[in-house]
Amino acid sequence: LLLAQDAQTRGDNAQAEQLFREVAQEFAGTEAAAAAEFALAISLLRSPSSEQQQAGRQQLLELIKANRPQADAALYELARASFDAGDLSQASSAWEQLVRQFPRSDYRADALFRLSEVALKKRDLHAAENWLKTLEVDHPDSLLREAGELMSIRVEMSAQRWSDVLLRSDQFLDSYD
């Protein structure tokens, strides 16, 4: 696994993918195999080849369907890939599934923030506010707290609630005093 990760770091994705496959086969049914399968799927998903991207998506979907330990990470990666490709609907769907199915996931706070970002892009200000409120309540110690506060100000600006913009921006600045 370390050799595969090293090859990937060096930019030798073909070698990394081959090594991930070998680990997955040789150690089938173990945590190492599961980690190799996940790493292979992510590598394929990030490939410039659309065929490899599709293969990576399929592998991630299989991990999710089998409810493997990396299912939350697989949903997150699928959502990011969809978002990066401009498919906001698919991205929202995957992030919402992550939020619902994995309330204790390390990816949940980021998924909530991303859902607010997508809602804002779609001009669904009510949804954006709800996702941000959930982030604030469920993850008060998240590193995304500040970004969430700034996103809330953007929502207020989009709604043209200028007095709220002033109030929130003052509160944000006061938090640094």
PDB file of C-alpha atoms in Angstrom:
ATOM      1  CA  LEU A   1       0.000   0.000   0.000  1.00  0.00           C
ATOM      2  CA  LEU A   2       2.847   2.352   0.860  1.00  0.00           C
ATOM      3  CA  LEU A   3       4.576   1.596  -2.444  1.00  0.00           C
ATOM      4  CA  ALA A   4       1.358   2.408  -4.302  1.00  0.00           C
ATOM      5  CA  GLN A   5       0.945   5.661  -2.410  1.00  0.00           C
ATOM      6  CA  ASP A   6       4.575   6.532  -3.100  1.00  0.00           C
ATOM      7  CA  ALA A   7       4.091   5.858  -6.825  1.00  0.00           C
ATOM      8  CA  GLN A   8       1.005   8.063  -6.781  1.00  0.00           C
ATOM      9  CA  THR A   9       2.941  10.848  -5.038  1.00  0.00           C
ATOM     10  CA  ARG A  10       5.597  10.632  -7.751  1.00  0.00           C
ATOM     11  CA  GLY A  11       2.860  10.993 -10.380  1.00  0.00           C
ATOM     12  CA  ASP A  12       3.140   7.412 -11.612  1.00  0.00           C
ATOM     13  CA  ASN A  13      -0.585   6.710 -11.492  1.00  0.00           C
ATOM     14  CA  ALA A  14      -0.410   3.630 -13.706  1.00  0.00           C
ATOM     15  CA  GLN A  15       2.076   1.993 -11.332  1.00  0.00           C
ATOM     16  CA  ALA A  16       0.045   3.105  -8.304  1.00  0.00           C
ATOM     17  CA  GLU A  17      -3.169   1.677  -9.746  1.00  0.00           C
ATOM     18  CA  GLN A  18      -1.454  -1.636 -10.527  1.00  0.00           C
ATOM     19  CA  LEU A  19      -0.097  -1.852  -6.975  1.00  0.00           C
ATOM     20  CA  PHE A  20      -3.514  -0.970  -5.496  1.00  0.00           C
ATOM     21  CA  ARG A  21      -5.041  -3.801  -7.557  1.00  0.00           C
ATOM     22  CA  GLU A  22      -2.374  -6.248  -6.360  1.00  0.00           C
ATOM     23  CA  VAL A  23      -2.932  -5.340  -2.691  1.00  0.00           C
ATOM     24  CA  ALA A  24      -6.707  -5.643  -3.117  1.00  0.00           C
ATOM     25  CA  GLN A  25      -6.324  -9.136  -4.629  1.00  0.00           C
ATOM     26  CA  GLU A  26      -3.605 -10.452  -2.359  1.00  0.00           C
ATOM     27  CA  PHE A  27      -5.235  -9.277   0.875  1.00  0.00           C
ATOM     28  CA  ALA A  28      -8.903  -9.681  -0.108  1.00  0.00           C
ATOM     29  CA  GLY A  29     -11.289  -9.232   2.789  1.00  0.00           C
ATOM     30  CA  THR A  30      -8.848  -7.246   4.939  1.00  0.00           C
ATOM     31  CA  GLU A  31      -8.702  -3.575   5.847  1.00  0.00           C
ATOM     32  CA  ALA A  32      -5.646  -3.226   3.601  1.00  0.00           C
ATOM     33  CA  ALA A  33      -7.640  -4.531   0.633  1.00  0.00           C
ATOM     34  CA  ALA A  34     -10.516  -2.173   1.408  1.00  0.00           C
ATOM     35  CA  ALA A  35      -8.102   0.765   1.618  1.00  0.00           C
ATOM     36  CA  ALA A  36      -6.480  -0.275  -1.683  1.00  0.00           C
ATOM     37  CA  GLU A  37      -9.879  -0.584  -3.417  1.00  0.00           C
ATOM     38  CA  PHE A  38     -10.870   2.859  -2.190  1.00  0.00           C
ATOM     39  CA  ALA A  39      -7.545   4.423  -3.214  1.00  0.00           C
ATOM     40  CA  LEU A  40      -7.816   2.799  -6.654  1.00  0.00           C
ATOM     41  CA  ALA A  41     -11.346   4.128  -7.138  1.00  0.00           C
ATOM     42  CA  ILE A  42     -10.239   7.660  -6.192  1.00  0.00           C
ATOM     43  CA  SER A  43      -7.238   7.445  -8.508  1.00  0.00           C
ATOM     44  CA  LEU A  44      -9.475   6.375 -11.386  1.00  0.00           C
ATOM     45  CA  LEU A  45     -12.047   9.068 -10.563  1.00  0.00           C
ATOM     46  CA  ARG A  46      -9.355  11.751 -10.794  1.00  0.00           C
ATOM     47  CA  SER A  47      -7.962  10.407 -14.050  1.00  0.00           C
ATOM     48  CA  PRO A  48      -8.152  12.565 -17.190  1.00  0.00           C
ATOM     49  CA  SER A  49      -9.750   9.632 -19.027  1.00  0.00           C
ATOM     50  CA  SER A  50     -13.548   9.666 -18.956  1.00  0.00           C
ATOM     51  CA  GLU A  51     -13.570   5.851 -19.144  1.00  0.00           C
ATOM     52  CA  GLN A  52     -11.368   5.603 -16.051  1.00  0.00           C
ATOM     53  CA  GLN A  53     -13.471   8.239 -14.294  1.00  0.00           C
ATOM     54  CA  GLN A  54     -16.561   6.143 -14.959  1.00  0.00           C
ATOM     55  CA  ALA A  55     -14.796   3.035 -13.640  1.00  0.00           C
ATOM     56  CA  GLY A  56     -13.832   4.963 -10.499  1.00  0.00           C
ATOM     57  CA  ARG A  57     -17.423   6.146 -10.036  1.00  0.00           C
ATOM     58  CA  GLN A  58     -18.665   2.578 -10.411  1.00  0.00           C
ATOM     59  CA  GLN A  59     -16.184   1.283  -7.843  1.00  0.00           C
ATOM     60  CA  LEU A  60     -17.170   4.004  -5.378  1.00  0.00           C
ATOM     61  CA  LEU A  61     -20.857   3.206  -5.900  1.00  0.00           C
ATOM     62  CA  GLU A  62     -20.105  -0.448  -5.141  1.00  0.00           C
ATOM     63  CA  LEU A  63     -18.317   0.568  -1.918  1.00  0.00           C
ATOM     64  CA  ILE A  64     -21.339   2.630  -0.910  1.00  0.00           C
ATOM     65  CA  LYS A  65     -23.803  -0.114  -1.794  1.00  0.00           C
ATOM     66  CA  ALA A  66     -21.794  -2.657   0.233  1.00  0.00           C
ATOM     67  CA  ASN A  67     -21.720  -0.142   3.111  1.00  0.00           C
ATOM     68  CA  ARG A  68     -17.954  -0.507   3.411  1.00  0.00           C
ATOM     69  CA  PRO A  69     -16.085   1.487   6.082  1.00  0.00           C
ATOM     70  CA  GLN A  70     -15.145   4.077   3.438  1.00  0.00           C
ATOM     71  CA  ALA A  71     -18.747   4.569   2.236  1.00  0.00           C
ATOM     72  CA  ASP A  72     -18.939   8.098   3.642  1.00  0.00           C
ATOM     73  CA  ALA A  73     -15.646   9.053   1.995  1.00  0.00           C
ATOM     74  CA  ALA A  74     -16.838   7.455  -1.248  1.00  0.00           C
ATOM     75  CA  LEU A  75     -20.018   9.562  -1.183  1.00  0.00           C
ATOM     76  CA  TYR A  76     -17.972  12.664  -0.490  1.00  0.00           C
ATOM     77  CA  GLU A  77     -15.584  11.979  -3.371  1.00  0.00           C
ATOM     78  CA  LEU A  78     -18.464  11.253  -5.764  1.00  0.00           C
ATOM     79  CA  ALA A  79     -20.097  14.519  -4.748  1.00  0.00           C
ATOM     80  CA  ARG A  80     -16.870  16.481  -5.260  1.00  0.00           C
ATOM     81  CA  ALA A  81     -16.310  14.958  -8.676  1.00  0.00           C
ATOM     82  CA  SER A  82     -19.895  15.768  -9.666  1.00  0.00           C
ATOM     83  CA  PHE A  83     -19.538  19.327  -8.351  1.00  0.00           C
ATOM     84  CA  ASP A  84     -16.262  19.814 -10.225  1.00  0.00           C
ATOM     85  CA  ALA A  85     -17.954  18.537 -13.403  1.00  0.00           C
ATOM     86  CA  GLY A  86     -20.768  21.067 -12.918  1.00  0.00           C
ATOM     87  CA  ASP A  87     -23.423  18.497 -12.002  1.00  0.00           C
ATOM     88  CA  LEU A  88     -24.867  20.315  -8.990  1.00  0.00           C
ATOM     89  CA  SER A  89     -27.864  18.015  -8.762  1.00  0.00           C
ATOM     90  CA  GLN A  90     -25.755  14.860  -8.466  1.00  0.00           C
ATOM     91  CA  ALA A  91     -23.372  16.578  -6.049  1.00  0.00           C
ATOM     92  CA  SER A  92     -26.265  17.676  -3.814  1.00  0.00           C
ATOM     93  CA  SER A  93     -27.775  14.234  -3.867  1.00  0.00           C
ATOM     94  CA  ALA A  94     -24.532  12.544  -2.773  1.00  0.00           C
ATOM     95  CA  TRP A  95     -23.788  15.122  -0.056  1.00  0.00           C
ATOM     96  CA  GLU A  96     -27.357  14.890   1.262  1.00  0.00           C
ATOM     97  CA  GLN A  97     -27.056  11.100   1.410  1.00  0.00           C
ATOM     98  CA  LEU A  98     -23.799  11.450   3.329  1.00  0.00           C
ATOM     99  CA  VAL A  99     -25.397  13.882   5.807  1.00  0.00           C
ATOM    100  CA  ARG A 100     -28.393  11.576   6.372  1.00  0.00           C
ATOM    101  CA  GLN A 101     -26.629   8.211   6.463  1.00  0.00           C
ATOM    102  CA  PHE A 102     -23.449   9.153   8.306  1.00  0.00           C
ATOM    103  CA  PRO A 103     -24.220  11.602  11.123  1.00  0.00           C
ATOM    104  CA  ARG A 104     -20.821  10.946  12.737  1.00  0.00           C
ATOM    105  CA  SER A 105     -18.743  11.158   9.577  1.00  0.00           C
ATOM    106  CA  ASP A 106     -15.645  13.323   9.470  1.00  0.00           C
ATOM    107  CA  TYR A 107     -16.930  14.510   6.073  1.00  0.00           C
ATOM    108  CA  ARG A 108     -20.337  15.652   7.350  1.00  0.00           C
ATOM    109  CA  ALA A 109     -19.427  19.269   8.243  1.00  0.00           C
ATOM    110  CA  ASP A 110     -17.814  19.791   4.856  1.00  0.00           C
ATOM    111  CA  ALA A 111     -20.826  18.202   3.129  1.00  0.00           C
ATOM    112  CA  LEU A 112     -23.171  20.609   4.952  1.00  0.00           C
ATOM    113  CA  PHE A 113     -21.032  23.562   3.894  1.00  0.00           C
ATOM    114  CA  ARG A 114     -20.930  22.332   0.293  1.00  0.00           C
ATOM    115  CA  LEU A 115     -24.711  21.852   0.313  1.00  0.00           C
ATOM    116  CA  SER A 116     -25.110  25.488   1.337  1.00  0.00           C
ATOM    117  CA  GLU A 117     -22.758  26.486  -1.476  1.00  0.00           C
ATOM    118  CA  VAL A 118     -24.779  24.525  -4.035  1.00  0.00           C
ATOM    119  CA  ALA A 119     -28.058  25.945  -2.706  1.00  0.00           C
ATOM    120  CA  LEU A 120     -26.650  29.467  -3.014  1.00  0.00           C
ATOM    121  CA  LYS A 121     -25.539  28.765  -6.601  1.00  0.00           C
ATOM    122  CA  LYS A 122     -29.081  27.579  -7.334  1.00  0.00           C
ATOM    123  CA  ARG A 123     -30.422  30.737  -5.651  1.00  0.00           C
ATOM    124  CA  ASP A 124     -32.268  28.633  -3.048  1.00  0.00           C
ATOM    125  CA  LEU A 125     -31.510  30.963  -0.171  1.00  0.00           C
ATOM    126  CA  HIS A 126     -33.810  29.200   2.276  1.00  0.00           C
ATOM    127  CA  ALA A 127     -32.015  25.883   1.738  1.00  0.00           C
ATOM    128  CA  ALA A 128     -28.619  27.587   2.004  1.00  0.00           C
ATOM    129  CA  GLU A 129     -29.610  29.114   5.346  1.00  0.00           C
ATOM    130  CA  ASN A 130     -30.906  25.755   6.607  1.00  0.00           C
ATOM    131  CA  TRP A 131     -27.715  23.897   5.679  1.00  0.00           C
ATOM    132  CA  LEU A 132     -25.596  26.593   7.332  1.00  0.00           C
ATOM    133  CA  LYS A 133     -27.737  26.507  10.473  1.00  0.00           C
ATOM    134  CA  THR A 134     -27.336  22.725  10.641  1.00  0.00           C
ATOM    135  CA  LEU A 135     -23.575  23.148  10.254  1.00  0.00           C
ATOM    136  CA  GLU A 136     -23.513  25.731  13.050  1.00  0.00           C
ATOM    137  CA  VAL A 137     -25.649  23.641  15.433  1.00  0.00           C
ATOM    138  CA  ASP A 138     -24.268  20.163  14.719  1.00  0.00           C
ATOM    139  CA  HIS A 139     -20.605  21.112  14.277  1.00  0.00           C
ATOM    140  CA  PRO A 140     -19.894  24.192  16.428  1.00  0.00           C
ATOM    141  CA  ASP A 141     -16.176  23.367  16.644  1.00  0.00           C
ATOM    142  CA  SER A 142     -15.711  22.722  12.938  1.00  0.00           C
ATOM    143  CA  LEU A 143     -12.898  24.435  11.101  1.00  0.00           C
ATOM    144  CA  LEU A 144     -15.611  25.482   8.643  1.00  0.00           C
ATOM    145  CA  ARG A 145     -17.364  27.654  11.239  1.00  0.00           C
ATOM    146  CA  GLU A 146     -15.779  30.861   9.938  1.00  0.00           C
ATOM    147  CA  ALA A 147     -16.375  29.940   6.318  1.00  0.00           C
ATOM    148  CA  GLY A 148     -19.997  29.194   7.264  1.00  0.00           C
ATOM    149  CA  GLU A 149     -20.333  32.637   8.833  1.00  0.00           C
ATOM    150  CA  LEU A 150     -18.991  34.238   5.657  1.00  0.00           C
ATOM    151  CA  MET A 151     -21.340  32.100   3.557  1.00  0.00           C
ATOM    152  CA  SER A 152     -24.229  33.306   5.755  1.00  0.00           C
ATOM    153  CA  ILE A 153     -23.259  36.876   4.937  1.00  0.00           C
ATOM    154  CA  ARG A 154     -23.290  35.997   1.216  1.00  0.00           C
ATOM    155  CA  VAL A 155     -26.787  34.530   1.656  1.00  0.00           C
ATOM    156  CA  GLU A 156     -27.951  37.735   3.359  1.00  0.00           C
ATOM    157  CA  MET A 157     -26.424  39.795   0.549  1.00  0.00           C
ATOM    158  CA  SER A 158     -28.139  37.641  -2.083  1.00  0.00           C
ATOM    159  CA  ALA A 159     -31.443  38.194  -0.290  1.00  0.00           C
ATOM    160  CA  GLN A 160     -30.640  41.914  -0.108  1.00  0.00           C
ATOM    161  CA  ARG A 161     -31.193  41.965   3.637  1.00  0.00           C
ATOM    162  CA  TRP A 162     -28.687  44.746   4.151  1.00  0.00           C
ATOM    163  CA  SER A 163     -29.323  45.338   7.845  1.00  0.00           C
ATOM    164  CA  ASP A 164     -28.662  41.628   8.473  1.00  0.00           C
ATOM    165  CA  VAL A 165     -25.488  41.850   6.382  1.00  0.00           C
ATOM    166  CA  LEU A 166     -24.233  44.684   8.570  1.00  0.00           C
ATOM    167  CA  LEU A 167     -25.187  42.878  11.767  1.00  0.00           C
ATOM    168  CA  ARG A 168     -23.576  39.568  10.738  1.00  0.00           C
ATOM    169  CA  SER A 169     -20.427  41.204   9.436  1.00  0.00           C
ATOM    170  CA  ASP A 170     -20.089  43.208  12.680  1.00  0.00           C
ATOM    171  CA  GLN A 171     -20.580  40.008  14.698  1.00  0.00           C
ATOM    172  CA  PHE A 172     -17.989  38.254  12.566  1.00  0.00           C
ATOM    173  CA  LEU A 173     -15.468  41.041  13.082  1.00  0.00           C
ATOM    174  CA  ASP A 174     -16.232  41.263  16.810  1.00  0.00           C
ATOM    175  CA  SER A 175     -15.407  37.580  17.196  1.00  0.00           C
ATOM    176  CA  TYR A 176     -11.751  38.527  16.601  1.00  0.00           C
ATOM    177  CA  ASP A 177     -11.574  41.168  19.326  1.00  0.00           C
TER     178      ASP A 177
END
